[in-house]
Short mmCIF file of C-alpha atoms and ligand atoms in Angstrom, two decimals:
data_model
loop_
_atom_site.label_atom_id
_atom_site.label_comp_id
_atom_site.label_asym_id
_atom_site.label_seq_id
_atom_site.Cartn_x
_atom_site.Cartn_y
_atom_site.Cartn_z
CA MET S 1 0.00 0.00 0.00
CA ALA S 2 2.60 2.60 1.03
CA GLY S 3 5.15 1.32 -1.49
CA ARG S 4 3.03 2.20 -4.55
CA ASP S 5 2.54 5.77 -3.31
CA VAL S 6 6.23 6.16 -2.44
CA CYS S 7 7.17 5.16 -6.00
CA ALA S 8 4.63 7.64 -7.43
CA ALA S 9 5.91 10.47 -5.20
CA LEU S 10 9.52 9.81 -6.23
CA GLU S 11 8.66 9.68 -9.94
CA LEU S 12 6.71 12.94 -9.63
CA ARG S 13 9.90 14.60 -8.37
CA GLY S 14 11.97 13.30 -11.25
CA GLU S 15 13.83 10.63 -9.29
CA THR S 16 14.74 7.36 -11.02
CA VAL S 17 12.84 4.61 -9.22
CA LEU S 18 13.30 0.87 -9.32
CA PRO S 19 10.16 -0.59 -7.72
CA LEU S 20 10.61 -4.17 -6.51
CA THR S 21 7.77 -6.43 -5.43
CA LYS S 22 8.17 -9.56 -3.31
CA SER S 23 8.39 -11.69 -6.48
CA ASP S 24 11.26 -9.46 -7.71
CA LEU S 25 13.14 -9.55 -4.39
CA ASP S 26 12.39 -11.54 -1.25
CA ILE S 27 14.13 -9.44 1.40
CA VAL S 28 14.69 -12.41 3.73
CA ASN S 29 17.12 -13.75 1.11
CA ALA S 30 20.41 -12.08 2.14
CA VAL S 31 22.24 -13.10 -1.04
CA ALA S 32 19.47 -11.75 -3.27
CA VAL S 33 19.36 -8.48 -1.33
CA ARG S 34 23.11 -7.98 -1.68
CA GLU S 35 23.03 -8.89 -5.36
CA ALA S 36 20.11 -6.51 -6.12
CA VAL S 37 21.72 -3.60 -4.31
CA HIS S 38 25.17 -4.17 -5.81
CA ARG S 39 23.66 -4.47 -9.29
CA THR S 40 21.51 -1.33 -9.10
CA GLN S 41 23.80 0.89 -6.93
CA PRO S 42 20.96 3.00 -5.46
CA ASP S 43 21.53 6.30 -3.63
CA VAL S 44 18.51 5.57 -1.43
CA ILE S 45 16.75 2.35 -0.43
CA VAL S 46 13.19 2.81 0.88
CA ASN S 47 12.02 -0.37 2.59
CA CYS S 48 8.23 -0.54 2.32
CA ALA S 49 8.21 -4.36 2.62
CA ALA S 50 6.92 -5.77 5.87
CA TYR S 51 4.90 -8.45 7.59
CA THR S 52 1.90 -6.24 8.46
CA LYS S 53 -0.71 -8.70 9.77
CA VAL S 54 -0.74 -7.44 13.35
CA ASP S 55 -3.04 -10.14 14.82
CA GLU S 56 -1.57 -13.05 12.84
CA ALA S 57 1.93 -12.05 14.00
CA GLU S 58 1.04 -13.27 17.51
CA ALA S 59 1.13 -16.87 16.24
CA ASN S 60 3.86 -16.20 13.65
CA GLU S 61 6.39 -14.09 15.52
CA HIS S 62 9.33 -15.96 14.03
CA LEU S 63 8.26 -15.14 10.46
CA ALA S 64 7.32 -11.54 11.39
CA THR S 65 10.75 -11.04 12.95
CA ALA S 66 12.52 -12.57 9.94
CA ILE S 67 10.80 -10.09 7.59
CA ASN S 68 10.52 -7.01 9.83
CA GLY S 69 13.78 -7.48 11.75
CA SER S 70 16.50 -9.74 10.31
CA ALA S 71 15.85 -8.80 6.66
CA VAL S 72 16.35 -5.13 7.52
CA GLU S 73 19.87 -6.03 8.65
CA PHE S 74 20.53 -7.44 5.16
CA LEU S 75 19.28 -4.17 3.66
CA ALA S 76 21.43 -2.12 6.07
CA ASP S 77 24.56 -4.14 5.25
CA ALA S 78 23.92 -3.77 1.52
CA ALA S 79 23.25 -0.03 1.94
CA ASN S 80 26.65 0.31 3.62
CA ASP S 81 28.34 -1.57 0.76
CA VAL S 82 27.18 1.05 -1.76
CA ASP S 83 27.03 4.03 0.68
CA ALA S 84 23.25 4.35 0.23
CA LEU S 85 20.74 5.92 2.62
CA LEU S 86 18.32 3.34 4.08
CA VAL S 87 14.80 4.55 4.89
CA GLN S 88 13.02 2.06 7.15
CA ILE S 89 9.30 2.57 7.83
CA SER S 90 8.31 1.81 11.41
CA THR S 91 5.22 2.12 13.56
CA ASP S 92 3.52 3.69 16.57
CA PHE S 93 3.03 0.09 17.80
CA VAL S 94 6.61 0.11 19.15
CA PHE S 95 5.13 2.09 22.09
CA ASP S 96 3.03 0.70 24.93
CA GLY S 97 0.58 3.60 25.00
CA SER S 98 1.03 4.47 28.68
CA LYS S 99 1.76 8.16 27.95
CA ARG S 100 -0.94 10.78 27.58
CA THR S 101 1.15 13.28 25.63
CA PRO S 102 2.51 12.67 22.12
CA TYR S 103 5.39 10.21 21.76
CA GLU S 104 8.67 11.94 20.93
CA VAL S 105 11.40 10.35 18.80
CA ASN S 106 13.55 9.63 21.86
CA ASP S 107 10.80 8.08 24.04
CA VAL S 108 11.64 4.53 25.05
CA PRO S 109 9.78 1.90 22.98
CA ALA S 110 8.03 -0.96 24.82
CA PRO S 111 5.94 -2.90 22.29
CA LEU S 112 2.84 -4.77 23.47
CA SER S 113 2.61 -7.15 20.51
CA ALA S 114 4.71 -9.57 18.43
CA TYR S 115 4.31 -7.20 15.45
CA GLY S 116 5.56 -4.27 17.56
CA ARG S 117 8.56 -6.31 18.77
CA SER S 118 9.41 -7.33 15.20
CA LYS S 119 9.24 -3.71 14.00
CA LEU S 120 11.43 -2.59 16.90
CA ALA S 121 13.97 -5.23 15.83
CA GLY S 122 13.81 -3.61 12.38
CA GLU S 123 14.55 -0.18 13.83
CA LYS S 124 17.65 -1.57 15.55
CA ALA S 125 18.73 -3.36 12.36
CA ALA S 126 18.26 -0.19 10.27
CA SER S 127 20.57 1.69 12.61
CA ILE S 128 23.43 -0.53 11.36
CA ALA S 129 23.31 1.50 8.15
CA ARG S 130 25.72 4.44 8.37
CA LYS S 131 23.08 6.57 6.65
CA HIS S 132 19.59 5.75 7.81
CA ILE S 133 16.18 7.18 8.65
CA VAL S 134 13.70 5.26 10.78
CA LEU S 135 10.40 6.85 9.88
CA ARG S 136 7.66 5.95 12.35
CA THR S 137 4.09 6.46 11.17
CA SER S 138 0.61 5.34 12.19
CA TRP S 139 -2.86 4.17 11.10
CA LEU S 140 -2.14 4.14 7.35
CA PHE S 141 -4.83 4.25 4.69
CA GLY S 142 -4.21 4.40 0.96
CA VAL S 143 -5.94 3.33 -2.22
CA HIS S 144 -3.51 0.49 -3.01
CA GLY S 145 -4.33 -1.83 -0.15
CA PRO S 146 -6.85 -3.08 2.38
CA ASN S 147 -7.16 -0.68 5.29
CA PHE S 148 -9.51 0.57 8.02
CA VAL S 149 -11.37 2.95 5.68
CA GLU S 150 -12.22 0.11 3.30
CA ALA S 151 -13.11 -2.26 6.17
CA ILE S 152 -15.64 0.28 7.49
CA ARG S 153 -17.02 1.02 4.02
CA ASN S 154 -17.41 -2.72 3.34
CA GLN S 155 -19.57 -3.09 6.43
CA VAL S 156 -21.81 -0.28 5.19
CA ARG S 157 -21.88 -1.76 1.65
CA ASN S 158 -23.00 -5.06 3.19
CA GLY S 159 -26.03 -3.31 4.66
CA ARG S 160 -24.89 -2.73 8.23
CA LYS S 161 -26.85 0.20 9.69
CA THR S 162 -25.04 0.24 13.06
CA LEU S 163 -21.28 -0.19 13.51
CA GLU S 164 -19.43 -0.62 16.79
CA VAL S 165 -15.94 0.89 16.83
CA VAL S 166 -13.41 1.22 19.64
CA ASP S 167 -13.22 4.61 21.28
CA ASP S 168 -10.37 3.97 23.74
CA GLN S 169 -7.40 3.96 21.34
CA ARG S 170 -6.07 7.33 20.25
CA GLY S 171 -3.67 7.89 17.36
CA ARG S 172 -3.11 9.75 14.10
CA PRO S 173 -4.57 8.36 10.85
CA THR S 174 -2.21 8.94 7.92
CA TYR S 175 -2.99 9.00 4.19
CA THR S 176 -0.20 7.10 2.41
CA PRO S 177 0.45 9.79 -0.29
CA HIS S 178 1.10 12.24 2.57
CA LEU S 179 3.54 9.75 4.11
CA ALA S 180 5.15 9.27 0.69
CA ASP S 181 5.72 13.02 0.30
CA ALA S 182 7.28 13.14 3.77
CA ILE S 183 9.60 10.23 2.89
CA VAL S 184 10.76 11.88 -0.32
CA ARG S 185 11.37 15.22 1.41
CA LEU S 186 13.36 13.60 4.22
CA ALA S 187 15.32 11.24 1.98
CA GLN S 188 16.40 14.01 -0.38
CA ARG S 189 17.73 15.95 2.61
CA ALA S 190 19.16 13.05 4.62
CA HIS S 191 21.12 11.76 1.65
CA ILE S 192 23.42 14.78 1.96
CA ASP S 193 22.76 16.11 5.49
CA GLU S 194 23.55 13.89 8.46
CA ASN S 195 21.53 16.14 10.81
CA VAL S 196 18.36 14.87 9.15
CA ARG S 197 19.09 11.17 9.85
CA GLY S 198 17.95 8.90 12.72
CA ILE S 199 14.39 8.54 14.00
CA VAL S 200 11.69 10.84 12.59
CA HIS S 201 7.92 10.63 13.12
CA TYR S 202 5.46 11.50 10.38
CA ALA S 203 1.67 11.22 10.86
CA ASP S 204 -1.27 13.30 9.64
CA ALA S 205 -3.17 15.63 11.97
CA PRO S 206 -5.15 15.84 14.17
CA ASP S 207 -5.19 12.87 16.55
CA CYS S 208 -8.47 11.00 17.13
CA THR S 209 -9.89 7.62 18.14
CA TRP S 210 -10.89 4.82 15.73
CA PHE S 211 -14.52 5.75 16.57
CA ASP S 212 -13.94 9.37 15.44
CA PHE S 213 -12.20 8.11 12.29
CA ALA S 214 -15.08 5.69 11.51
CA ARG S 215 -17.65 8.48 11.91
CA ALA S 216 -15.74 10.61 9.39
CA ILE S 217 -15.66 7.64 6.96
CA VAL S 218 -19.37 6.74 7.05
CA GLY S 219 -20.69 10.32 7.10
CA GLY S 220 -24.44 10.00 7.59
CA GLU S 221 -24.71 6.55 5.98
CA ALA S 222 -24.72 4.51 9.19
CA GLU S 223 -24.72 4.94 12.93
CA VAL S 224 -21.40 4.41 14.72
CA LEU S 225 -21.43 3.36 18.36
CA PRO S 226 -18.36 3.71 20.62
CA ILE S 227 -17.17 0.52 22.37
CA SER S 228 -14.15 -0.32 24.53
CA SER S 229 -11.37 -2.52 23.16
CA ASP S 230 -12.19 -5.13 25.86
CA GLY S 231 -15.19 -5.97 23.69
CA SER S 232 -13.23 -6.32 20.44
CA LYS S 233 -11.27 -9.49 21.44
CA ARG S 234 -8.36 -9.31 18.98
CA PRO S 235 -5.26 -11.48 19.51
CA ALA S 236 -2.72 -8.59 19.49
CA LYS S 237 -2.80 -5.92 22.20
CA ARG S 238 -2.82 -2.37 20.83
CA PRO S 239 -1.54 0.75 22.61
CA ALA S 240 -4.38 2.83 24.12
CA TYR S 241 -2.53 6.00 23.19
CA SER S 242 -0.06 6.08 20.30
CA VAL S 243 -0.11 9.69 19.18
CA LEU S 244 3.24 10.42 17.52
CA SER S 245 4.78 13.85 17.98
CA THR S 246 5.84 15.21 14.57
CA GLU S 247 7.86 18.00 16.13
CA ARG S 248 11.19 16.83 14.67
CA TYR S 249 9.71 16.44 11.17
CA GLU S 250 8.28 19.97 11.41
CA ARG S 251 11.65 21.35 12.55
CA ILE S 252 13.54 19.62 9.72
CA THR S 253 11.13 20.50 6.91
CA GLY S 254 9.53 23.73 8.19
CA LEU S 255 6.18 22.13 7.31
CA LYS S 256 3.11 21.18 9.35
CA PRO S 257 1.75 17.65 8.84
CA GLU S 258 -1.11 17.24 6.36
CA SER S 259 -4.73 16.68 7.40
CA TRP S 260 -6.11 13.10 7.35
CA GLU S 261 -9.60 14.57 6.82
CA GLU S 262 -8.32 16.10 3.56
CA GLY S 263 -6.59 12.77 2.77
CA LEU S 264 -9.87 10.92 3.38
CA ARG S 265 -11.72 13.22 0.96
CA GLU S 266 -9.07 12.54 -1.69
CA TYR S 267 -9.18 8.79 -0.94
CA LEU S 268 -12.96 8.70 -1.41
CA ARG S 269 -12.61 10.54 -4.72
CA GLN S 270 -9.88 8.11 -5.91
CA ARG S 271 -11.58 4.93 -4.68
CA PRO S 272 -15.34 5.55 -5.12
N1 NAP N 301 -0.69 -0.17 7.64
C1 NAP N 301 -0.51 0.57 8.73
O1 NAP N 301 -1.48 1.00 9.37
C2 NAP N 301 0.88 0.90 9.21
C3 NAP N 301 1.03 1.73 10.34
C4 NAP N 301 2.32 2.08 10.75
C5 NAP N 301 3.41 1.60 10.07
N2 NAP N 301 3.24 0.77 9.01
C6 NAP N 301 4.43 0.30 8.29
O2 NAP N 301 4.42 0.90 7.01
C7 NAP N 301 5.04 0.04 6.06
C8 NAP N 301 4.14 -0.16 4.87
O3 NAP N 301 2.93 -0.74 5.33
P1 NAP N 301 1.74 -1.10 4.33
O4 NAP N 301 0.49 -1.06 5.13
O5 NAP N 301 1.88 -0.34 3.08
O6 NAP N 301 2.09 -2.64 4.06
P2 NAP N 301 1.46 -3.68 3.04
O7 NAP N 301 0.40 -3.05 2.19
O8 NAP N 301 1.10 -4.90 3.82
O9 NAP N 301 2.70 -3.98 2.11
C9 NAP N 301 3.78 -4.72 2.56
C10 NAP N 301 4.39 -5.35 1.34
O10 NAP N 301 5.55 -6.08 1.74
C11 NAP N 301 5.58 -7.25 0.95
N3 NAP N 301 6.43 -8.26 1.57
C12 NAP N 301 6.13 -9.09 2.61
N4 NAP N 301 7.17 -9.91 2.86
C13 NAP N 301 8.14 -9.60 1.97
C14 NAP N 301 9.43 -10.13 1.70
N5 NAP N 301 9.93 -11.13 2.43
N6 NAP N 301 10.15 -9.56 0.70
C15 NAP N 301 9.65 -8.57 -0.05
N7 NAP N 301 8.41 -8.04 0.15
C16 NAP N 301 7.67 -8.55 1.14
C17 NAP N 301 4.14 -7.66 0.85
O11 NAP N 301 3.96 -8.56 -0.21
P3 NAP N 301 2.80 -9.69 -0.09
O12 NAP N 301 1.52 -8.93 0.14
O13 NAP N 301 2.90 -10.36 -1.41
O14 NAP N 301 3.17 -10.53 1.09
C18 NAP N 301 3.46 -6.34 0.62
O15 NAP N 301 3.43 -6.02 -0.74
C19 NAP N 301 5.41 -1.22 6.82
O16 NAP N 301 6.73 -1.12 7.27
C20 NAP N 301 4.47 -1.19 8.03
O17 NAP N 301 5.02 -1.90 9.13
C21 NAP N 301 2.01 0.42 8.55
#
């Protein structure tokens, strides 16, 4: 989902892009990763590949860690070989949600789930690259993949008049083209300026709960009722509060984050 929009954002800015799908390059194959990077000699590697099934990761932590953790080490080693910048996308789920003010880039991660632990392993692996950005983001929705917006719309399409959505998890929904623009902006700077490297948070504004987000998605088409996550019985525990502070991103770029409400309007136009 994010990968397609990152490629589009790079092409729009005149960068030469080599998009690789899983069938082109399986990132858990260290030899293939090295060979692909040596052959193409990129200036920047943006890793959008991941094991993203948060609930299934509870029973498949080994596989999640191989893809989200160990494979990132292969990418970092290869990036060092060709002196490339590695951009690793990470997640608000590295935090436990015990804060009630936005998570800063230097707050200590304490993941609650197997997925969160695997992504934290990926952050550590990415830091092996001499030039790297770990870009944490949250609650992604984009037209090229299944996501919360589509899950809610599917319920309405299937005739549901009343939807129950959790109101005790707060975060920042992010439209993937907005994330893609942020990645391009940061990568272009970080490639030459070491002060722009390390951990950066990008998420759209403002923060809200899944219930608020669902209400914005359905408009007047269905009723949305707030429930607590105790009632939702999902295998992976989610942080109750995972609002990312984008203060460092704003300082680096001089820009405010985009609005997810604006992103949602564009999404609904693009994916009627
Ligand atoms: N979605 C969110 O809400 C969210 C929130 C915060 C952070 N993130 C992070 O943002 C990034 C992008 O997420 P997304 O939602 O765009 O993910 P996505 O749509 O699930 O895309 C991940 C891609 O990685 C591919 N992949 C899986 N294993 C691979 C392997 N071994 N080698 C090569 N490719 C492989 C998948 O291919 P197959 O489908 O063929 O397996 C899929 O195309 C990820 O790092 C994710 O952790 C996501």
